[in-house]
Amino acid sequence: MSSPAPATEPPASPAPKITVIGTGYLGATHAAAMADLGFEVLGLDVDQTKVDKLRGGTAPMYEPGLEELLARHVAGLDGATGRLSFTTSFAEAAEFGDVHFVCVNTPQRAGEYACDMSYVESAIDSLAPHLTRPALVVGKSTVPVGSAARLAVRLAERAPAGEAVELAWNPEFLREGFAVQDTLHPDRLVVGVGAGPGAERAERMLREVYATPIAEGTPFLVTDLPTAELVKTAANAFLSTKISFINAMAEICEAAGGDVTLLAEALGHDDRIGRKFLRAGIGFGGGCLPKDIRAFMARAGELGAAEALAFLREIDSINMRRRVHMVDLTRETLDGSLLGKRIAVLGAAFKPDSDDVRDSPALNIAGQLHLQGAQVTVYDPKAMENAKAVFPPLSYASSAVEAARGAHAVLHLTEWREFRELDPAVLADVVTDRHILDGRNTLDPALWRKSRWTYRALGRPAA
């Protein structure tokens, strides 16, 4: 008898092709990272200028490591793998992709706390008519809880493939300045799926997309759609609360003569509390935390649970007060008047390693000082052009030394490494008065005082 033929492995299914709709901070990074994980990726944006930049390997914003990924993968660039390309066509994206990530902005609605969902809805409405075969649409944008279920119905109604198009929600947890690292090596992956027959397929496809980080040990959490939506907003609410708590303690320290940095250090040794996000200063900003906690409050009100998040209103208030307190501290340092005083502001981005000036505490303080009669000169290593577009009346310098030339006070408002490494003696040679105000509590007071500077910071004694 002849021996039976050896069993053959079924042919491996091809890896899913990925589209990323929206190429801002989230989308451009996600598209480049997916290409780096080995997938063929098509990024889509309605902004032709942004698409042209990306096709040339230029990121539309500053994000460490992003342009290196673009150079490695954008089709048409010398030495690139060619796995990453860009388009403005939803029809092309629908034909190309098996998994479509929606990464568009969800800003605060004008004049309200609520989230503006128009960009997400537009992305879904523009993509859906071209989905003629089974596909998975994955939301990554931060949205009010309940949005995914509504969008799933909207998608099924508008897509020719109907119920063969599944919607899942996979919230992002990126930190600007660390977005590439956070995408390639996330600390957790959360996937929300519906209750229908397509849920299992959605989970399976996303496990395939994230196979590499899962193999590295990244937890993969599968939830229902509302829970997945809540994870991001709840995380941002918690971080905002922790930041505002230590800033509230700074206010108490100022009233009682305590030192908030020593208080934070003592609290941080308690492993139930931890040290992260316990540095007092001028508060948080950017395109996420402020608008997300406001949208969370608005959505809680719509759900009839406003009292559950009433504390977030005070969190927001504490955060905004820090900016006013920094202006007040500057005025106090300058003998009670800002009129005609020359002030150097070191920092314009809302955080270091970013050029993002959206709701930047640093730029907001600079603007308040200007409106109260000070002559303000700003320097930031990466955010100068964005700052000029937002606050053109301010003066801008090409370096920290140039910004400080002739200044009566120097304000440290974005904790760039470059500013922490400044030599107080060098800066002393160009200023009019040696007043340094540390809005981030990251400078060394002893080092500055050694060069005969007056060092002031929120929540700390004057000497």
Short mmCIF file of C-alpha atoms in Angstrom, two decimals:
data_model
loop_
_atom_site.label_atom_id
_atom_site.label_comp_id
_atom_site.label_asym_id
_atom_site.label_seq_id
_atom_site.Cartn_x
_atom_site.Cartn_y
_atom_site.Cartn_z
CA MET A 1 0.00 0.00 0.00
CA SER A 2 1.14 3.51 -0.71
CA SER A 3 1.57 5.75 2.27
CA PRO A 4 -0.92 8.58 2.63
CA ALA A 5 0.09 11.90 1.18
CA PRO A 6 1.46 14.26 3.81
CA ALA A 7 -1.00 16.79 5.11
CA THR A 8 -0.51 20.23 3.64
CA GLU A 9 -0.85 23.47 5.55
CA PRO A 10 -3.64 25.70 4.25
CA PRO A 11 -2.25 28.71 2.41
CA ALA A 12 -1.68 31.63 4.72
CA SER A 13 -4.13 34.45 4.20
CA PRO A 14 -2.52 37.67 3.07
CA ALA A 15 -1.93 40.31 5.70
CA PRO A 16 -4.70 42.89 5.81
CA LYS A 17 -4.08 46.17 4.04
CA ILE A 18 -4.58 49.21 6.23
CA THR A 19 -5.89 52.69 5.57
CA VAL A 20 -5.58 55.55 8.03
CA ILE A 21 -8.09 58.38 7.64
CA GLY A 22 -6.71 61.65 8.97
CA THR A 23 -2.98 62.37 9.10
CA GLY A 24 -2.55 64.69 12.06
CA TYR A 25 -0.60 63.82 15.23
CA LEU A 26 -2.46 60.56 15.65
CA GLY A 27 -3.01 59.51 12.05
CA ALA A 28 0.40 60.26 10.56
CA THR A 29 2.11 58.44 13.40
CA HIS A 30 -0.27 55.48 13.24
CA ALA A 31 0.15 55.13 9.47
CA ALA A 32 3.95 55.21 9.66
CA ALA A 33 4.01 52.79 12.60
CA MET A 34 1.72 50.30 10.85
CA ALA A 35 4.08 50.34 7.86
CA ASP A 36 6.98 49.75 10.24
CA LEU A 37 5.11 46.70 11.57
CA GLY A 38 5.13 45.30 8.03
CA PHE A 39 1.71 46.25 6.64
CA GLU A 40 0.87 47.96 3.38
CA VAL A 41 -0.66 51.27 4.43
CA LEU A 42 -2.52 54.06 2.66
CA GLY A 43 -2.96 57.32 4.57
CA LEU A 44 -5.83 59.61 3.60
CA ASP A 45 -6.36 63.28 4.26
CA VAL A 46 -8.60 65.89 2.65
CA ASP A 47 -5.78 68.44 2.95
CA GLN A 48 -3.77 68.18 -0.28
CA THR A 49 -0.89 70.23 1.16
CA LYS A 50 -0.52 67.80 4.06
CA VAL A 51 -0.66 64.81 1.71
CA ASP A 52 2.01 66.33 -0.52
CA LYS A 53 4.30 66.85 2.48
CA LEU A 54 3.85 63.27 3.63
CA ARG A 55 4.51 61.93 0.14
CA GLY A 56 7.81 63.78 0.28
CA GLY A 57 8.68 62.25 3.64
CA THR A 58 7.98 65.42 5.64
CA ALA A 59 5.82 65.20 8.75
CA PRO A 60 3.08 67.87 9.04
CA MET A 61 4.17 68.50 12.65
CA TYR A 62 7.19 67.88 14.85
CA GLU A 63 7.15 64.45 16.47
CA PRO A 64 10.46 62.78 17.39
CA GLY A 65 11.18 59.73 15.23
CA LEU A 66 8.28 60.23 12.82
CA GLU A 67 10.25 61.54 9.86
CA GLU A 68 12.69 58.65 10.24
CA LEU A 69 9.77 56.22 9.84
CA LEU A 70 8.47 58.15 6.84
CA ALA A 71 11.89 58.03 5.20
CA ARG A 72 12.00 54.28 5.81
CA HIS A 73 8.62 53.47 4.30
CA VAL A 74 7.08 56.15 2.04
CA ALA A 75 6.72 54.90 -1.51
CA GLY A 76 8.97 56.75 -3.95
CA LEU A 77 11.61 57.80 -1.44
CA ASP A 78 15.13 56.49 -1.96
CA GLY A 79 15.75 53.38 0.11
CA ALA A 80 12.17 53.23 1.44
CA THR A 81 10.22 49.97 1.59
CA GLY A 82 7.38 51.56 -0.34
CA ARG A 83 4.80 50.15 2.08
CA LEU A 84 3.36 53.60 2.89
CA SER A 85 1.55 55.92 0.48
CA PHE A 86 -0.97 58.75 0.75
CA THR A 87 -4.11 59.91 -1.05
CA THR A 88 -7.03 62.31 -0.86
CA SER A 89 -9.46 59.80 -2.42
CA PHE A 90 -11.95 57.89 -0.27
CA ALA A 91 -12.74 55.64 -3.23
CA GLU A 92 -9.08 54.67 -3.50
CA ALA A 93 -8.88 54.07 0.24
CA ALA A 94 -11.97 51.82 0.22
CA GLU A 95 -10.64 49.77 -2.68
CA PHE A 96 -7.20 49.46 -1.06
CA GLY A 97 -7.95 48.66 2.55
CA ASP A 98 -9.29 45.78 4.61
CA VAL A 99 -8.98 47.69 7.90
CA HIS A 100 -9.77 51.40 7.98
CA PHE A 101 -8.58 53.40 11.01
CA VAL A 102 -10.42 56.68 11.63
CA CYS A 103 -7.95 59.11 13.23
CA VAL A 104 -9.54 62.52 12.71
CA ASN A 105 -9.76 65.37 15.20
CA THR A 106 -12.59 65.78 17.70
CA PRO A 107 -12.20 69.38 18.93
CA GLN A 108 -14.33 71.20 21.46
CA ARG A 109 -17.49 72.57 19.88
CA ALA A 110 -17.38 76.34 19.51
CA GLY A 111 -18.99 78.07 22.48
CA GLU A 112 -19.74 74.79 24.27
CA TYR A 113 -18.08 72.10 26.36
CA ALA A 114 -19.32 69.34 24.05
CA CYS A 115 -17.23 67.48 21.49
CA ASP A 116 -17.48 68.41 17.81
CA MET A 117 -18.13 65.11 16.02
CA SER A 118 -18.41 66.59 12.55
CA TYR A 119 -14.98 65.39 11.38
CA VAL A 120 -15.64 61.79 12.48
CA GLU A 121 -19.10 61.80 10.94
CA SER A 122 -17.73 63.26 7.71
CA ALA A 123 -15.02 60.59 7.53
CA ILE A 124 -17.60 57.80 8.04
CA ASP A 125 -20.03 59.33 5.53
CA SER A 126 -17.30 59.82 2.92
CA LEU A 127 -15.88 56.31 3.26
CA ALA A 128 -19.11 54.29 3.62
CA PRO A 129 -20.51 54.60 0.05
CA HIS A 130 -17.32 53.08 -1.35
CA LEU A 131 -17.30 50.01 0.93
CA THR A 132 -18.57 47.35 -1.49
CA ARG A 133 -16.90 44.36 0.21
CA PRO A 134 -16.42 43.17 3.80
CA ALA A 135 -14.28 45.57 5.81
CA LEU A 136 -13.45 46.61 9.34
CA VAL A 137 -13.69 50.29 10.29
CA VAL A 138 -11.82 51.09 13.50
CA GLY A 139 -12.33 54.33 15.39
CA LYS A 140 -9.28 55.71 17.21
CA SER A 141 -10.50 59.28 17.72
CA THR A 142 -11.57 60.28 21.24
CA VAL A 143 -15.37 60.46 21.18
CA PRO A 144 -18.23 60.79 23.69
CA VAL A 145 -19.46 57.46 25.02
CA GLY A 146 -22.32 56.17 22.86
CA SER A 147 -20.87 57.52 19.63
CA ALA A 148 -19.61 54.17 18.34
CA ALA A 149 -23.00 52.45 18.49
CA ARG A 150 -24.57 55.35 16.62
CA LEU A 151 -21.79 55.38 14.03
CA ALA A 152 -22.07 51.62 13.51
CA VAL A 153 -25.71 52.07 12.43
CA ARG A 154 -24.75 55.02 10.25
CA LEU A 155 -22.01 52.96 8.60
CA ALA A 156 -24.22 49.93 7.91
CA GLU A 157 -26.94 52.13 6.40
CA ARG A 158 -24.55 53.90 4.01
CA ALA A 159 -22.17 51.10 3.00
CA PRO A 160 -23.21 48.95 -0.01
CA ALA A 161 -21.74 45.93 1.81
CA GLY A 162 -24.12 46.66 4.70
CA GLU A 163 -23.65 44.45 7.73
CA ALA A 164 -20.48 42.97 6.23
CA VAL A 165 -18.81 46.22 7.33
CA GLU A 166 -18.04 45.99 11.04
CA LEU A 167 -17.18 48.90 13.37
CA ALA A 168 -14.77 48.55 16.30
CA TRP A 169 -13.26 51.12 18.65
CA ASN A 170 -9.56 51.13 19.50
CA PRO A 171 -8.78 54.28 21.54
CA GLU A 172 -5.34 55.85 21.29
CA PHE A 173 -3.17 56.55 24.31
CA LEU A 174 -0.38 58.52 22.65
CA ARG A 175 1.76 61.08 24.41
CA GLU A 176 3.00 63.83 22.12
CA GLY A 177 6.77 63.60 22.04
CA PHE A 178 6.57 59.82 22.53
CA ALA A 179 3.92 58.96 19.93
CA VAL A 180 6.10 56.67 17.81
CA GLN A 181 7.21 54.66 20.83
CA ASP A 182 3.66 54.54 22.19
CA THR A 183 2.32 53.19 18.87
CA LEU A 184 4.99 50.56 18.29
CA HIS A 185 5.24 49.51 21.95
CA PRO A 186 1.94 50.45 23.65
CA ASP A 187 1.40 49.83 27.36
CA ARG A 188 -2.03 48.35 26.58
CA LEU A 189 -4.35 47.80 23.63
CA VAL A 190 -8.08 48.25 24.14
CA VAL A 191 -10.53 47.02 21.50
CA GLY A 192 -14.26 47.62 21.75
CA VAL A 193 -16.48 45.44 19.57
CA GLY A 194 -20.21 45.22 18.99
CA ALA A 195 -22.52 42.40 19.98
CA GLY A 196 -23.24 41.25 16.43
CA PRO A 197 -21.86 38.31 14.43
CA GLY A 198 -18.98 40.41 13.11
CA ALA A 199 -17.46 40.99 16.55
CA GLU A 200 -15.33 37.85 16.47
CA ARG A 201 -13.94 38.74 13.05
CA ALA A 202 -13.17 42.29 14.22
CA GLU A 203 -11.24 41.00 17.23
CA ARG A 204 -9.37 38.47 15.08
CA MET A 205 -8.32 41.11 12.54
CA LEU A 206 -7.12 43.53 15.19
CA ARG A 207 -5.13 40.78 16.90
CA GLU A 208 -3.44 40.26 13.54
CA VAL A 209 -2.77 43.98 13.11
CA TYR A 210 -1.24 44.20 16.58
CA ALA A 211 0.44 40.78 16.56
CA THR A 212 3.92 42.23 17.12
CA PRO A 213 3.19 44.28 20.28
CA ILE A 214 0.99 41.46 21.59
CA ALA A 215 3.92 39.05 21.15
CA GLU A 216 6.07 41.53 23.11
CA GLY A 217 3.67 41.22 26.03
CA THR A 218 1.34 44.19 25.52
CA PRO A 219 -2.03 43.42 27.18
CA PHE A 220 -4.88 43.12 24.67
CA LEU A 221 -8.21 43.98 26.31
CA VAL A 222 -11.49 43.27 24.51
CA THR A 223 -14.53 45.22 25.73
CA ASP A 224 -17.91 46.38 24.55
CA LEU A 225 -18.06 49.62 22.56
CA PRO A 226 -19.09 51.97 25.42
CA THR A 227 -16.32 50.74 27.71
CA ALA A 228 -13.69 51.22 25.02
CA GLU A 229 -14.87 54.79 24.47
CA LEU A 230 -14.80 55.47 28.22
CA VAL A 231 -11.26 54.16 28.76
CA LYS A 232 -9.63 57.14 27.03
CA THR A 233 -11.85 59.83 28.54
CA ALA A 234 -11.62 58.28 32.00
CA ALA A 235 -7.82 58.07 31.74
CA ASN A 236 -7.57 61.73 30.75
CA ALA A 237 -9.95 62.74 33.54
CA PHE A 238 -7.79 60.87 36.07
CA LEU A 239 -4.53 62.42 34.84
CA SER A 240 -6.12 65.88 34.85
CA THR A 241 -7.29 65.31 38.41
CA LYS A 242 -3.83 64.27 39.59
CA ILE A 243 -2.16 67.29 37.95
CA SER A 244 -4.73 69.70 39.33
CA PHE A 245 -4.54 68.12 42.78
CA ILE A 246 -0.84 68.94 43.15
CA ASN A 247 -1.47 72.41 41.75
CA ALA A 248 -4.19 72.92 44.37
CA MET A 249 -1.62 71.86 46.97
CA ALA A 250 0.71 74.49 45.50
CA GLU A 251 -1.92 77.12 46.27
CA ILE A 252 -2.08 75.86 49.86
CA CYS A 253 1.72 75.88 50.10
CA GLU A 254 1.81 79.48 48.93
CA ALA A 255 -0.71 80.44 51.61
CA ALA A 256 0.98 78.43 54.37
CA GLY A 257 4.64 78.93 53.48
CA GLY A 258 5.25 75.30 52.44
CA ASP A 259 7.23 73.87 49.52
CA VAL A 260 5.12 71.94 47.01
CA THR A 261 8.12 70.14 45.49
CA LEU A 262 9.01 68.59 48.84
CA LEU A 263 5.36 67.81 49.47
CA ALA A 264 5.09 66.06 46.09
CA GLU A 265 8.23 64.06 46.77
CA ALA A 266 6.87 62.85 50.09
CA LEU A 267 3.51 61.95 48.54
CA GLY A 268 5.18 60.17 45.64
CA HIS A 269 6.87 57.65 47.91
CA ASP A 270 3.42 56.26 48.72
CA ASP A 271 3.00 53.51 46.10
CA ARG A 272 -0.75 54.03 46.19
CA ILE A 273 -0.16 57.54 44.81
CA GLY A 274 3.09 57.40 42.84
CA ARG A 275 5.31 60.20 41.58
CA LYS A 276 4.09 60.62 38.01
CA PHE A 277 2.10 63.78 37.27
CA LEU A 278 2.80 65.21 40.72
CA ARG A 279 4.91 68.16 39.58
CA ALA A 280 3.23 71.48 40.31
CA GLY A 281 3.43 74.28 37.78
CA ILE A 282 1.36 76.22 35.28
CA GLY A 283 -0.91 73.28 34.48
CA PHE A 284 -1.83 71.17 31.49
CA GLY A 285 -2.81 72.17 27.97
CA GLY A 286 -2.65 70.75 24.47
CA GLY A 287 -5.27 69.30 22.19
CA CYS A 288 -6.43 66.48 24.49
CA LEU A 289 -6.78 66.92 28.25
CA PRO A 290 -8.62 70.28 28.40
CA LYS A 291 -11.18 69.56 25.69
CA ASP A 292 -11.60 65.92 26.68
CA ILE A 293 -12.56 66.60 30.29
CA ARG A 294 -15.01 69.27 29.14
CA ALA A 295 -16.56 66.91 26.60
CA PHE A 296 -16.77 64.22 29.31
CA MET A 297 -18.72 66.61 31.55
CA ALA A 298 -21.03 67.55 28.70
CA ARG A 299 -21.72 63.93 27.83
CA ALA A 300 -22.38 63.03 31.48
CA GLY A 301 -25.02 65.77 31.52
CA GLU A 302 -26.66 64.34 28.39
CA LEU A 303 -26.76 60.93 30.06
CA GLY A 304 -28.36 62.35 33.21
CA ALA A 305 -25.22 61.74 35.27
CA ALA A 306 -23.86 65.28 35.54
CA GLU A 307 -23.26 65.04 39.29
CA ALA A 308 -20.85 62.11 38.79
CA LEU A 309 -18.38 64.39 37.00
CA ALA A 310 -19.11 67.68 38.77
CA PHE A 311 -15.61 67.55 40.28
CA LEU A 312 -14.09 67.96 36.81
CA ARG A 313 -15.40 71.52 36.66
CA GLU A 314 -13.16 72.40 39.61
CA ILE A 315 -10.26 70.46 38.04
CA ASP A 316 -10.61 72.64 34.96
CA SER A 317 -10.85 75.77 37.10
CA ILE A 318 -7.72 74.93 39.12
CA ASN A 319 -5.83 74.32 35.90
CA MET A 320 -6.80 77.63 34.34
CA ARG A 321 -6.01 79.53 37.57
CA ARG A 322 -2.38 78.45 37.35
CA ARG A 323 -1.89 80.66 34.32
CA VAL A 324 -3.31 83.68 36.13
CA HIS A 325 -1.13 82.93 39.17
CA MET A 326 1.97 82.90 36.97
CA VAL A 327 1.10 86.33 35.62
CA ASP A 328 0.48 87.54 39.17
CA LEU A 329 3.82 86.13 40.35
CA THR A 330 5.58 87.91 37.49
CA ARG A 331 3.92 91.21 38.38
CA GLU A 332 4.82 90.76 42.05
CA THR A 333 8.45 90.01 41.14
CA LEU A 334 8.59 93.20 39.06
CA ASP A 335 7.46 95.44 41.93
CA GLY A 336 3.78 95.40 41.10
CA SER A 337 3.74 96.56 37.47
CA LEU A 338 4.13 94.89 34.08
CA LEU A 339 3.78 98.06 32.04
CA GLY A 340 6.79 98.52 29.79
CA LYS A 341 8.71 95.63 31.37
CA ARG A 342 10.70 93.39 29.04
CA ILE A 343 9.93 89.71 29.67
CA ALA A 344 11.54 86.68 28.08
CA VAL A 345 9.29 83.61 27.78
CA LEU A 346 11.13 80.33 27.30
CA GLY A 347 8.66 77.96 25.72
CA ALA A 348 5.61 78.16 23.48
CA ALA A 349 4.62 74.50 22.98
CA PHE A 350 2.28 73.04 25.58
CA LYS A 351 4.92 70.40 26.38
CA PRO A 352 8.51 69.61 25.35
CA ASP A 353 9.37 67.52 22.27
CA SER A 354 6.37 68.94 20.43
CA ASP A 355 5.51 71.93 18.28
CA ASP A 356 1.87 71.86 19.40
CA VAL A 357 0.64 75.20 20.78
CA ARG A 358 -3.04 74.25 21.11
CA ASP A 359 -4.26 75.60 24.47
CA SER A 360 -0.64 76.07 25.50
CA PRO A 361 -0.27 77.45 29.04
CA ALA A 362 3.07 79.00 28.04
CA LEU A 363 1.66 80.90 25.08
CA ASN A 364 -1.47 81.86 27.01
CA ILE A 365 0.66 83.40 29.79
CA ALA A 366 2.80 85.21 27.22
CA GLY A 367 -0.36 86.65 25.68
CA GLN A 368 -1.73 87.77 29.05
CA LEU A 369 1.55 89.52 29.88
CA HIS A 370 1.47 91.28 26.52
CA LEU A 371 -2.12 92.43 27.03
CA GLN A 372 -1.14 93.88 30.41
CA GLY A 373 1.54 96.08 28.91
CA ALA A 374 4.69 93.96 29.00
CA GLN A 375 7.10 93.67 26.07
CA VAL A 376 7.22 89.90 25.60
CA THR A 377 9.79 87.97 23.59
CA VAL A 378 9.27 84.22 23.10
CA TYR A 379 11.66 81.45 22.17
CA ASP A 380 10.86 77.76 21.65
CA PRO A 381 13.09 75.15 19.98
CA LYS A 382 10.32 73.77 17.72
CA ALA A 383 7.07 75.70 18.06
CA MET A 384 8.03 79.17 16.78
CA GLU A 385 6.08 79.13 13.52
CA ASN A 386 2.93 77.76 15.16
CA ALA A 387 3.23 80.31 17.96
CA LYS A 388 3.61 83.20 15.51
CA ALA A 389 0.45 82.08 13.72
CA VAL A 390 -1.53 82.09 17.00
CA PHE A 391 -0.02 85.22 18.64
CA PRO A 392 1.56 87.40 15.94
CA PRO A 393 1.77 90.53 18.15
CA LEU A 394 4.40 88.91 20.39
CA SER A 395 8.09 89.25 19.62
CA TYR A 396 10.07 86.11 18.80
CA ALA A 397 13.77 85.36 19.16
CA SER A 398 16.11 82.81 17.57
CA SER A 399 17.56 81.56 20.87
CA ALA A 400 17.07 81.67 24.62
CA VAL A 401 19.92 84.16 24.96
CA GLU A 402 18.39 86.47 22.35
CA ALA A 403 14.99 86.26 24.03
CA ALA A 404 16.55 87.20 27.37
CA ARG A 405 18.53 90.17 26.06
CA GLY A 406 17.51 93.24 28.08
CA ALA A 407 14.82 91.33 30.00
CA HIS A 408 13.63 92.35 33.44
CA ALA A 409 12.41 88.78 34.03
CA VAL A 410 12.85 85.38 32.38
CA LEU A 411 9.96 82.91 32.54
CA HIS A 412 10.60 79.18 32.08
CA LEU A 413 7.25 77.83 30.83
CA THR A 414 7.95 74.71 28.71
CA GLU A 415 10.35 72.16 30.19
CA TRP A 416 12.62 71.61 27.19
CA ARG A 417 15.94 69.97 28.03
CA GLU A 418 17.66 72.92 26.37
CA PHE A 419 16.23 75.23 29.03
CA ARG A 420 17.18 72.97 31.92
CA GLU A 421 20.76 73.01 30.66
CA LEU A 422 21.03 76.80 30.33
CA ASP A 423 24.02 78.38 32.07
CA PRO A 424 22.65 81.04 34.45
CA ALA A 425 25.95 82.95 34.25
CA VAL A 426 25.70 83.24 30.45
CA LEU A 427 22.11 84.48 30.65
CA ALA A 428 23.07 86.91 33.42
CA ASP A 429 25.34 88.75 30.99
CA VAL A 430 22.45 89.79 28.71
CA VAL A 431 19.51 90.54 31.04
CA THR A 432 18.66 93.82 32.72
CA ASP A 433 17.51 92.19 35.98
CA ARG A 434 18.23 88.66 37.20
CA HIS A 435 14.75 87.32 37.87
CA ILE A 436 14.00 83.72 36.83
CA LEU A 437 10.46 82.41 37.28
CA ASP A 438 10.21 78.65 36.93
CA GLY A 439 6.72 77.76 35.78
CA ARG A 440 7.54 74.06 35.57
CA ASN A 441 9.55 73.51 38.76
CA THR A 442 12.33 71.74 36.85
CA LEU A 443 15.23 74.19 37.17
CA ASP A 444 17.80 73.94 39.97
CA PRO A 445 17.19 76.89 42.34
CA ALA A 446 20.66 76.58 43.93
CA LEU A 447 22.37 76.81 40.55
CA TRP A 448 20.52 79.98 39.60
CA ARG A 449 20.90 81.62 43.00
CA LYS A 450 24.64 80.90 42.86
CA SER A 451 24.76 83.27 39.88
CA ARG A 452 22.82 85.86 41.92
CA TRP A 453 19.45 85.30 40.28
CA THR A 454 16.18 85.74 42.16
CA TYR A 455 14.48 82.35 41.72
CA ARG A 456 10.67 82.14 42.05
CA ALA A 457 8.26 79.29 41.39
CA LEU A 458 4.61 78.53 42.04
CA GLY A 459 4.09 76.74 45.34
CA ARG A 460 7.60 77.38 46.69
CA PRO A 461 9.05 79.89 49.15
CA ALA A 462 10.70 82.97 47.67
CA ALA A 463 14.07 82.05 49.24
#
